[in-house]
Coordinates of N, CA and C in Angstrom, one line a residue:
X1 N 0.6 -1.2 0.0 CA 0.1 -0.1 0.0 C 1.2 1.6 0.2
X2 N 0.7 2.3 -0.8 CA 1.7 3.1 -1.0 C 1.8 4.1 0.1
X3 N 0.7 4.5 0.8 CA 0.5 5.5 1.8 C 0.1 4.8 3.1
X4 N 0.7 3.6 3.2 CA 0.6 2.7 4.3 C 1.3 3.4 5.6
X5 N 2.5 4.0 5.1 CA 3.5 4.8 6.2 C 4.5 3.4 6.8
X6 N 4.6 2.7 6.1 CA 5.8 1.6 6.2 C 5.7 0.8 5.1
X7 N 6.9 -0.2 5.1 CA 7.1 -1.2 4.0 C 7.7 -2.0 4.6
X8 N 7.8 -3.5 4.3 CA 8.3 -4.3 4.3 C 9.8 -4.2 4.0
X9 N 11.0 -4.4 4.4 CA 12.3 -4.5 3.9 C 13.0 -5.6 4.6
X10 N 14.3 -5.5 4.3 CA 15.2 -6.8 5.0 C 16.1 -6.4 6.0
X11 N 16.5 -7.4 6.8 CA 17.4 -7.1 7.9 C 18.4 -8.4 7.9
X12 N 19.8 -8.3 8.4 CA 20.4 -9.3 8.6 C 21.0 -9.1 9.9
X13 N 20.3 -8.3 10.6 CA 20.8 -8.2 12.2 C 20.6 -9.2 13.0
X14 N 19.7 -10.2 13.0 CA 19.4 -11.1 13.8 C 19.8 -12.7 13.2
X15 N 20.7 -12.8 12.2 CA 21.2 -14.1 11.7 C 22.0 -13.4 10.6
X16 N 23.1 -14.2 10.6 CA 24.2 -14.4 9.8 C 24.1 -15.2 8.6
X17 N 23.2 -15.9 8.9 CA 23.1 -17.1 7.7 C 21.6 -16.9 6.8
X18 N 20.9 -15.9 7.0 CA 19.9 -15.3 6.1 C 19.2 -14.2 6.7
X19 N 18.9 -13.6 5.3 CA 18.4 -12.5 5.4 C 17.1 -12.5 5.9
X20 N 16.7 -11.9 6.8 CA 15.1 -11.8 7.5 C 14.4 -10.4 7.2
X21 N 12.9 -10.5 7.4 CA 12.5 -9.4 7.3 C 12.0 -8.1 8.3
X22 N 11.7 -7.1 8.0 CA 11.8 -6.1 9.2 C 10.6 -5.0 8.5
X23 N 10.2 -4.2 9.1 CA 9.5 -2.8 8.8 C 10.0 -1.7 9.1
X24 N 9.9 -1.0 8.0 CA 10.8 0.5 8.3 C 9.6 1.3 7.7
X25 N 9.4 2.7 8.8 CA 8.3 3.9 8.4 C 9.0 4.7 7.0
X26 N 7.5 4.7 6.2 CA 8.1 5.6 5.2 C 7.5 7.1 5.4
X27 N 7.2 7.5 6.5 CA 6.8 8.5 7.0 C 7.3 8.9 8.8
X28 N 7.1 10.0 9.0 CA 7.5 10.3 10.4 C 5.9 9.8 11.3
X29 N 6.0 9.3 12.3 CA 4.8 8.8 13.2 C 5.2 9.4 14.5
X30 N 4.0 10.0 15.3 CA 4.1 10.3 16.3 C 3.4 9.6 17.4
X31 N 4.0 10.0 18.9 CA 3.5 9.4 19.9 C 1.8 9.2 19.9
X32 N 1.4 8.5 19.9 CA -0.4 8.0 19.9 C -1.0 7.8 18.7
X33 N -0.3 8.0 17.7 CA -0.8 7.6 16.5 C -1.0 5.8 16.2
X34 N -2.1 5.9 15.6 CA -2.4 4.2 15.4 C -2.0 3.8 13.9
X35 N -1.3 2.7 13.7 CA -1.1 2.5 12.2 C -2.2 1.5 11.8
X36 N -3.2 2.2 11.2 CA -4.3 1.2 10.9 C -4.2 0.3 9.6
X37 N -3.3 0.6 8.7 CA -2.8 -0.4 7.6 C -1.7 -1.3 8.2
X38 N -1.1 -1.3 9.4 CA 0.0 -2.4 9.6 C -0.8 -3.1 10.6
X39 N -1.4 -4.0 9.7 CA -2.4 -5.1 10.5 C -2.2 -6.6 11.1
X40 N -2.2 -7.4 11.5 CA -2.1 -8.7 11.9 C -3.6 -9.6 12.2
X41 N -3.5 -10.7 11.8 CA -4.7 -11.7 12.3 C -3.8 -12.8 12.7
X42 N -5.0 -13.4 13.7 CA -4.3 -14.7 14.1 C -5.6 -15.9 13.5
X43 N -4.8 -17.0 13.4 CA -5.6 -18.2 12.8 C -5.4 -19.4 14.0
X44 N -6.2 -20.2 14.7 CA -5.6 -21.0 15.8 C -5.4 -22.2 15.1
X45 N -4.5 -22.9 15.6 CA -3.7 -24.1 15.3 C -4.3 -25.0 16.0
X46 N -4.6 -26.3 15.7 CA -4.6 -27.6 16.2 C -2.9 -28.3 16.4
X47 N -3.0 -28.9 17.7 CA -1.8 -29.8 17.5 C -1.4 -30.4 16.5
X48 N -1.7 -30.9 15.7 CA -1.1 -31.6 14.1 C -0.6 -30.4 13.4
X49 N -1.3 -29.3 13.1 CA -0.9 -28.4 12.4 C 0.3 -27.6 12.9
X50 N 0.4 -27.5 14.0 CA 1.8 -27.0 14.8 C 2.6 -27.8 14.7
X51 N 2.7 -29.1 14.9 CA 3.6 -30.0 14.6 C 4.1 -30.0 13.1
X52 N 2.9 -30.1 12.2 CA 3.7 -30.1 11.1 C 4.5 -28.9 10.8
X53 N 4.3 -27.8 10.7 CA 5.1 -26.7 10.7 C 6.3 -26.5 11.5
X54 N 6.4 -26.9 12.6 CA 7.7 -27.1 13.5 C 8.5 -28.2 12.4
X55 N 7.7 -29.2 12.2 CA 8.8 -30.4 11.5 C 9.3 -29.6 10.3
X56 N 8.8 -28.8 9.6 CA 9.3 -28.2 8.3 C 10.3 -27.2 8.6
X57 N 10.3 -26.7 9.7 CA 10.9 -25.6 9.9 C 10.1 -24.1 9.4
X58 N 9.3 -24.3 9.7 CA 8.3 -23.0 9.2 C 7.3 -22.4 9.9
X59 N 7.9 -22.7 11.3 CA 7.2 -22.1 12.5 C 7.2 -20.5 13.0
X60 N 8.0 -19.9 12.0 CA 8.6 -18.6 12.3 C 7.3 -17.5 12.9
X61 N 5.9 -17.9 12.4 CA 4.8 -16.8 12.2 C 4.0 -17.7 13.3
X62 N 4.3 -18.6 14.2 CA 3.6 -19.2 15.1 C 3.6 -18.8 16.5
X63 N 3.0 -18.3 17.1 CA 2.9 -17.8 18.4 C 1.7 -18.2 19.4
X64 N 1.9 -18.3 20.6 CA 1.1 -18.5 21.7 C 0.1 -17.5 22.2
X65 N -0.9 -17.6 21.8 CA -1.9 -16.9 22.5 C -2.4 -16.9 24.0
X66 N -2.1 -16.1 25.0 CA -2.5 -16.2 26.3 C -3.8 -15.8 26.5
X67 N -4.5 -15.1 25.6 CA -5.9 -14.8 25.7 C -6.9 -16.4 25.5
X68 N -6.1 -16.8 24.1 CA -7.0 -18.2 23.9 C -6.4 -19.2 24.3
X69 N -5.3 -19.1 24.8 CA -4.7 -20.3 25.6 C -4.4 -21.5 24.5
X70 N -3.7 -21.0 23.5 CA -3.6 -22.0 22.4 C -2.2 -21.3 21.5
X71 N -2.0 -21.9 20.5 CA -1.1 -21.8 19.5 C -1.6 -21.5 18.2
X72 N -1.3 -20.1 17.9 CA -1.9 -20.0 16.2 C -1.0 -18.9 15.4
X73 N -1.6 -19.3 14.1 CA -0.7 -18.6 13.1 C -0.7 -17.4 13.3
X74 N 0.3 -16.6 12.8 CA 0.2 -15.0 12.8 C 0.0 -14.4 11.4
X75 N -0.9 -13.9 10.6 CA -0.9 -13.9 9.5 C -0.6 -11.9 8.9
X76 N -0.2 -11.6 8.1 CA -0.5 -10.4 7.6 C 1.0 -9.4 7.9
X77 N 0.9 -8.4 7.6 CA 2.3 -7.7 7.5 C 2.7 -7.4 8.8
X78 N 2.0 -7.7 10.0 CA 2.1 -7.4 11.3 C 3.3 -8.2 11.8
X79 N 3.2 -9.3 11.5 CA 4.3 -10.5 11.3 C 5.8 -9.9 11.3
X80 N 5.8 -9.3 10.3 CA 7.3 -8.8 10.1 C 7.8 -7.9 11.1
X81 N 7.0 -7.5 12.2 CA 7.6 -6.2 13.4 C 8.6 -7.3 14.2
X82 N 9.9 -6.6 14.1 CA 10.7 -7.2 15.1 C 10.8 -6.5 16.4
X83 N 11.1 -7.4 17.4 CA 11.2 -7.2 18.8 C 12.4 -6.1 19.3
X84 N 12.1 -5.3 20.3 CA 13.1 -4.6 21.1 C 12.7 -4.6 22.1
X85 N 13.4 -4.7 23.0 CA 13.5 -4.1 24.6 C 13.0 -2.9 25.2
X86 N 13.1 -2.0 24.0 CA 12.5 -0.6 23.8 C 12.0 -0.2 22.8
X87 N 10.9 -0.6 22.6 CA 10.4 -0.6 21.5 C 9.5 0.6 21.0
X88 N 9.1 1.0 20.1 CA 8.7 2.4 19.4 C 7.1 2.0 19.3
X89 N 6.7 0.9 19.4 CA 5.2 0.7 19.1 C 4.7 -0.7 20.0
X90 N 3.5 -0.8 20.3 CA 2.7 -1.9 20.9 C 1.4 -2.3 20.1
X91 N 1.4 -3.5 20.2 CA 0.1 -3.9 19.8 C -1.2 -3.7 20.2
X92 N -2.1 -3.3 19.5 CA -3.4 -3.4 20.0 C -4.3 -4.1 19.8
X93 N -5.1 -4.5 20.5 CA -6.2 -5.6 19.9 C -7.2 -4.7 18.9
X94 N -7.4 -5.3 18.1 CA -8.8 -4.9 17.1 C -9.8 -6.0 16.6
X95 N -10.4 -6.2 17.5 CA -11.6 -7.1 17.2 C -10.9 -8.3 18.0
X96 N -11.5 -9.3 17.8 CA -11.2 -10.8 18.4 C -10.0 -11.6 17.7
X97 N -9.7 -11.5 16.6 CA -8.6 -11.9 16.0 C -7.5 -11.0 15.3
X98 N -7.5 -9.5 15.5 CA -6.6 -8.9 14.4 C -6.3 -7.7 15.6
X99 N -5.0 -7.2 15.2 CA -4.2 -6.2 15.7 C -3.7 -5.1 14.9
X100 N -3.7 -3.8 15.5 CA -3.0 -3.1 14.8 C -1.9 -2.3 15.5
X101 N -0.8 -1.3 15.2 CA 0.0 -0.7 16.1 C -0.5 0.3 16.4
X102 N 0.0 0.9 17.7 CA 0.0 2.1 18.1 C 1.5 2.5 18.7
X103 N 1.7 3.7 18.0 CA 3.2 4.4 18.4 C 3.2 4.9 19.9
X104 N 4.4 4.6 20.2 CA 4.5 5.0 21.7 C 6.0 5.7 21.8
X105 N 6.6 5.6 20.9 CA 7.7 6.6 20.8 C 8.0 7.2 19.5
X106 N 8.5 8.4 19.2 CA 8.5 9.3 18.2 C 9.3 8.1 16.8
X107 N 8.7 8.1 15.7 CA 9.2 7.5 14.7 C 9.8 7.9 13.8
X108 N 11.0 8.3 13.1 CA 11.6 9.3 11.8 C 11.3 7.9 10.5
X109 N 10.9 8.7 9.7 CA 11.1 8.2 8.2 C 12.3 7.4 8.1
X110 N 12.3 6.0 7.9 CA 13.4 5.5 7.3 C 13.9 4.4 9.0
X111 N 13.1 4.8 9.9 CA 13.5 4.2 11.5 C 12.8 2.8 11.3
X112 N 13.4 1.5 11.9 CA 12.3 0.0 11.9 C 11.6 0.2 12.8
X113 N 10.3 0.3 12.7 CA 9.1 -0.5 13.5 C 9.4 -1.5 14.6
X114 N 9.5 -1.3 15.9 CA 9.6 -2.3 16.5 C 8.6 -2.7 18.0
X115 N 8.2 -3.7 18.1 CA 7.3 -3.9 19.2 C 8.3 -4.6 20.3
X116 N 7.5 -5.1 21.5 CA 8.3 -5.7 22.8 C 7.4 -6.9 22.7
X117 N 8.3 -7.9 22.7 CA 7.6 -9.4 22.4 C 6.9 -10.1 23.7
X118 N 8.1 -9.6 25.1 CA 7.7 -10.0 26.2 C 9.2 -10.1 26.7
X119 N 9.0 -10.3 28.3 CA 10.2 -10.5 29.0 C 11.1 -11.4 28.8
X120 N 10.5 -12.9 28.6 CA 11.5 -13.9 28.5 C 11.2 -14.8 27.1
X121 N 10.9 -13.8 25.8 CA 10.8 -14.3 24.7 C 12.1 -15.0 24.3
X122 N 13.3 -14.6 24.6 CA 14.5 -14.8 23.8 C 15.3 -15.4 25.2
X123 N 14.7 -16.2 25.8 CA 15.5 -16.9 27.1 C 15.0 -16.0 28.4
X124 N 15.6 -16.6 29.8 CA 15.4 -16.0 30.7 C 16.0 -14.5 30.8
X125 N 14.7 -13.6 31.0 CA 15.0 -12.2 31.3 C 15.8 -11.7 29.5
X126 N 15.3 -12.5 28.8 CA 15.8 -12.2 27.3 C 17.4 -12.2 27.0
X127 N 17.9 -13.3 27.9 CA 19.2 -13.0 27.8 C 20.1 -13.5 26.6
X128 N 19.2 -14.2 25.6 CA 19.6 -14.1 24.0 C 19.1 -13.1 23.3
X129 N 18.7 -11.8 23.8 CA 18.2 -11.2 22.8 C 19.2 -10.0 22.0
X130 N 19.0 -9.8 20.6 CA 19.9 -9.0 19.8 C 19.7 -8.1 19.4
X131 N 18.6 -7.0 19.9 CA 18.1 -6.2 19.7 C 19.1 -5.1 19.4
X132 N 18.6 -3.9 19.0 CA 19.5 -2.6 19.3 C 20.0 -1.9 20.5
X133 N 18.6 -1.9 21.2 CA 18.7 -1.7 22.6 C 19.7 -2.9 23.5
X134 N 19.6 -3.8 23.3 CA 20.7 -4.5 23.9 C 21.8 -4.5 23.8
X135 N 21.9 -4.4 22.6 CA 23.4 -4.0 22.1 C 23.9 -2.9 22.7
X136 N 23.3 -1.9 22.6 CA 23.9 -0.3 23.1 C 23.7 -0.7 24.7
X137 N 23.0 -1.4 25.5 CA 23.2 -1.3 26.7 C 24.4 -2.5 27.2
X138 N 24.5 -3.6 25.9 CA 25.6 -4.4 26.6 C 24.9 -5.6 27.4
X139 N 23.6 -5.5 27.3 CA 22.9 -6.5 27.7 C 22.3 -7.9 27.0
X140 N 21.5 -8.5 27.3 CA 21.0 -9.7 26.4 C 22.2 -10.4 25.6
X141 N 22.1 -10.6 24.5 CA 23.3 -11.5 23.8 C 24.6 -11.0 23.7
X142 N 24.4 -9.4 24.2 CA 25.5 -8.6 24.2 C 26.3 -8.5 25.4
X143 N 25.5 -9.2 26.4 CA 26.3 -9.4 28.0 C 27.7 -9.4 27.6
X144 N 28.3 -9.1 28.6 CA 29.8 -9.5 28.7 C 30.0 -10.4 29.9
X145 N 30.6 -11.4 29.5 CA 30.4 -12.5 30.7 C 31.4 -12.1 31.6
X146 N 31.1 -12.4 32.9 CA 32.0 -12.1 34.1 C 32.5 -13.5 34.6
X147 N 33.8 -13.2 35.1 CA 34.4 -14.4 35.7 C 35.1 -14.0 36.5
X148 N 35.9 -14.8 37.4 CA 36.9 -14.5 38.5 C 38.0 -14.9 38.1
X149 N 39.3 -14.2 38.5 CA 40.4 -15.0 38.3 C 40.6 -16.3 38.7
X150 N 40.5 -16.7 39.6 CA 40.1 -18.0 40.2 C 39.5 -18.8 38.9
X151 N 38.2 -18.6 38.6 CA 37.9 -19.5 37.6 C 38.8 -19.7 36.3
X152 N 39.2 -18.5 35.9 CA 40.1 -18.6 34.7 C 41.2 -19.4 34.9
X153 N 42.0 -19.2 36.2 CA 43.3 -20.4 36.2 C 42.9 -21.4 36.5
X154 N 41.6 -22.1 37.2 CA 41.3 -23.3 37.4 C 40.9 -23.7 36.2
X155 N 40.3 -23.2 35.3 CA 39.5 -24.0 33.9 C 40.7 -23.8 32.9
X156 N 41.3 -22.5 32.9 CA 42.5 -22.3 32.0 C 41.7 -22.1 30.5
X157 N 40.6 -21.8 30.5 CA 40.0 -21.5 29.3 C 39.4 -19.9 29.2
X158 N 38.6 -19.7 28.1 CA 38.3 -18.5 27.9 C 36.9 -18.3 28.8
X159 N 36.5 -17.6 29.3 CA 34.9 -17.5 30.2 C 33.8 -17.7 28.6
X160 N 32.8 -18.3 29.1 CA 31.7 -18.5 28.2 C 30.4 -17.9 28.8
X161 N 29.4 -17.8 27.7 CA 28.5 -17.1 28.7 C 27.1 -18.6 28.5
X162 N 26.7 -18.4 30.1 CA 25.8 -19.5 30.3 C 24.5 -18.9 30.3
X163 N 23.6 -19.7 29.6 CA 22.4 -19.4 29.4 C 21.2 -20.3 29.8
X164 N 20.2 -19.8 30.2 CA 19.2 -20.8 30.9 C 18.3 -21.0 29.4
X165 N 17.3 -22.0 29.3 CA 16.4 -22.2 28.6 C 15.2 -21.4 28.2
X166 N 14.8 -20.7 27.3 CA 13.7 -20.0 27.2 C 12.4 -20.5 27.8
X167 N 12.0 -19.5 28.4 CA 10.5 -19.6 29.4 C 9.1 -20.0 28.2
X168 N 8.8 -21.1 27.9 CA 7.9 -21.4 26.9 C 6.7 -20.3 27.1
X169 N 6.0 -19.8 26.1 CA 4.8 -19.3 25.9 C 4.6 -17.9 26.7
X170 N 5.7 -17.5 26.8 CA 5.6 -16.1 27.7 C 5.6 -15.0 27.1
X171 N 4.3 -14.1 27.5 CA 4.2 -12.7 27.1 C 4.0 -12.4 25.8
X172 N 4.6 -12.9 24.6 CA 4.3 -12.4 23.3 C 3.0 -12.6 22.8
X173 N 2.4 -11.4 22.5 CA 0.9 -11.1 21.7 C -0.1 -11.8 22.8
X174 N 0.1 -11.2 24.1 CA -0.9 -11.5 24.9 C -2.1 -10.8 24.9
X175 N -2.5 -9.6 23.7 CA -3.5 -9.1 23.7 C -4.5 -10.1 22.7
X176 N -3.8 -11.3 22.4 CA -4.8 -11.8 21.2 C -5.4 -12.6 21.9

């Protein structure tokens, strides 16, 4: 849509193996604006469909709906919104199965449109998060491992990051 105020673009920020999608503003957006053309719909999945998508490694648009208490397929351009721990938009319910975006921070033309997926979407406390905010803060994936001298001499190895497994079905798309 030429006047929608956004476009689907590509990014390699989150993977060095493949190009992924992102949403980029094509105009300035202001706090409180609703992006009515940036929509998403959900369709509930039965366990067999969910398993089939995971088996084929095609589950990138599958999410958990806390409201519906089930797995859903996320459809529409909104599915390309990437996470940021200090996002510039939030999801707003727009009927029983759809969402739009509400601007919570000023967005300039050319900025990526982001939303917050949840506190534990990328591991416990988002310890594996690769968003720009985490990179700037030195948190998430970009946390510098801390070690003691005793540990270094005892193991004679470089310190490594220890991560806990992600918390299942936490936070993302609780509006649905």
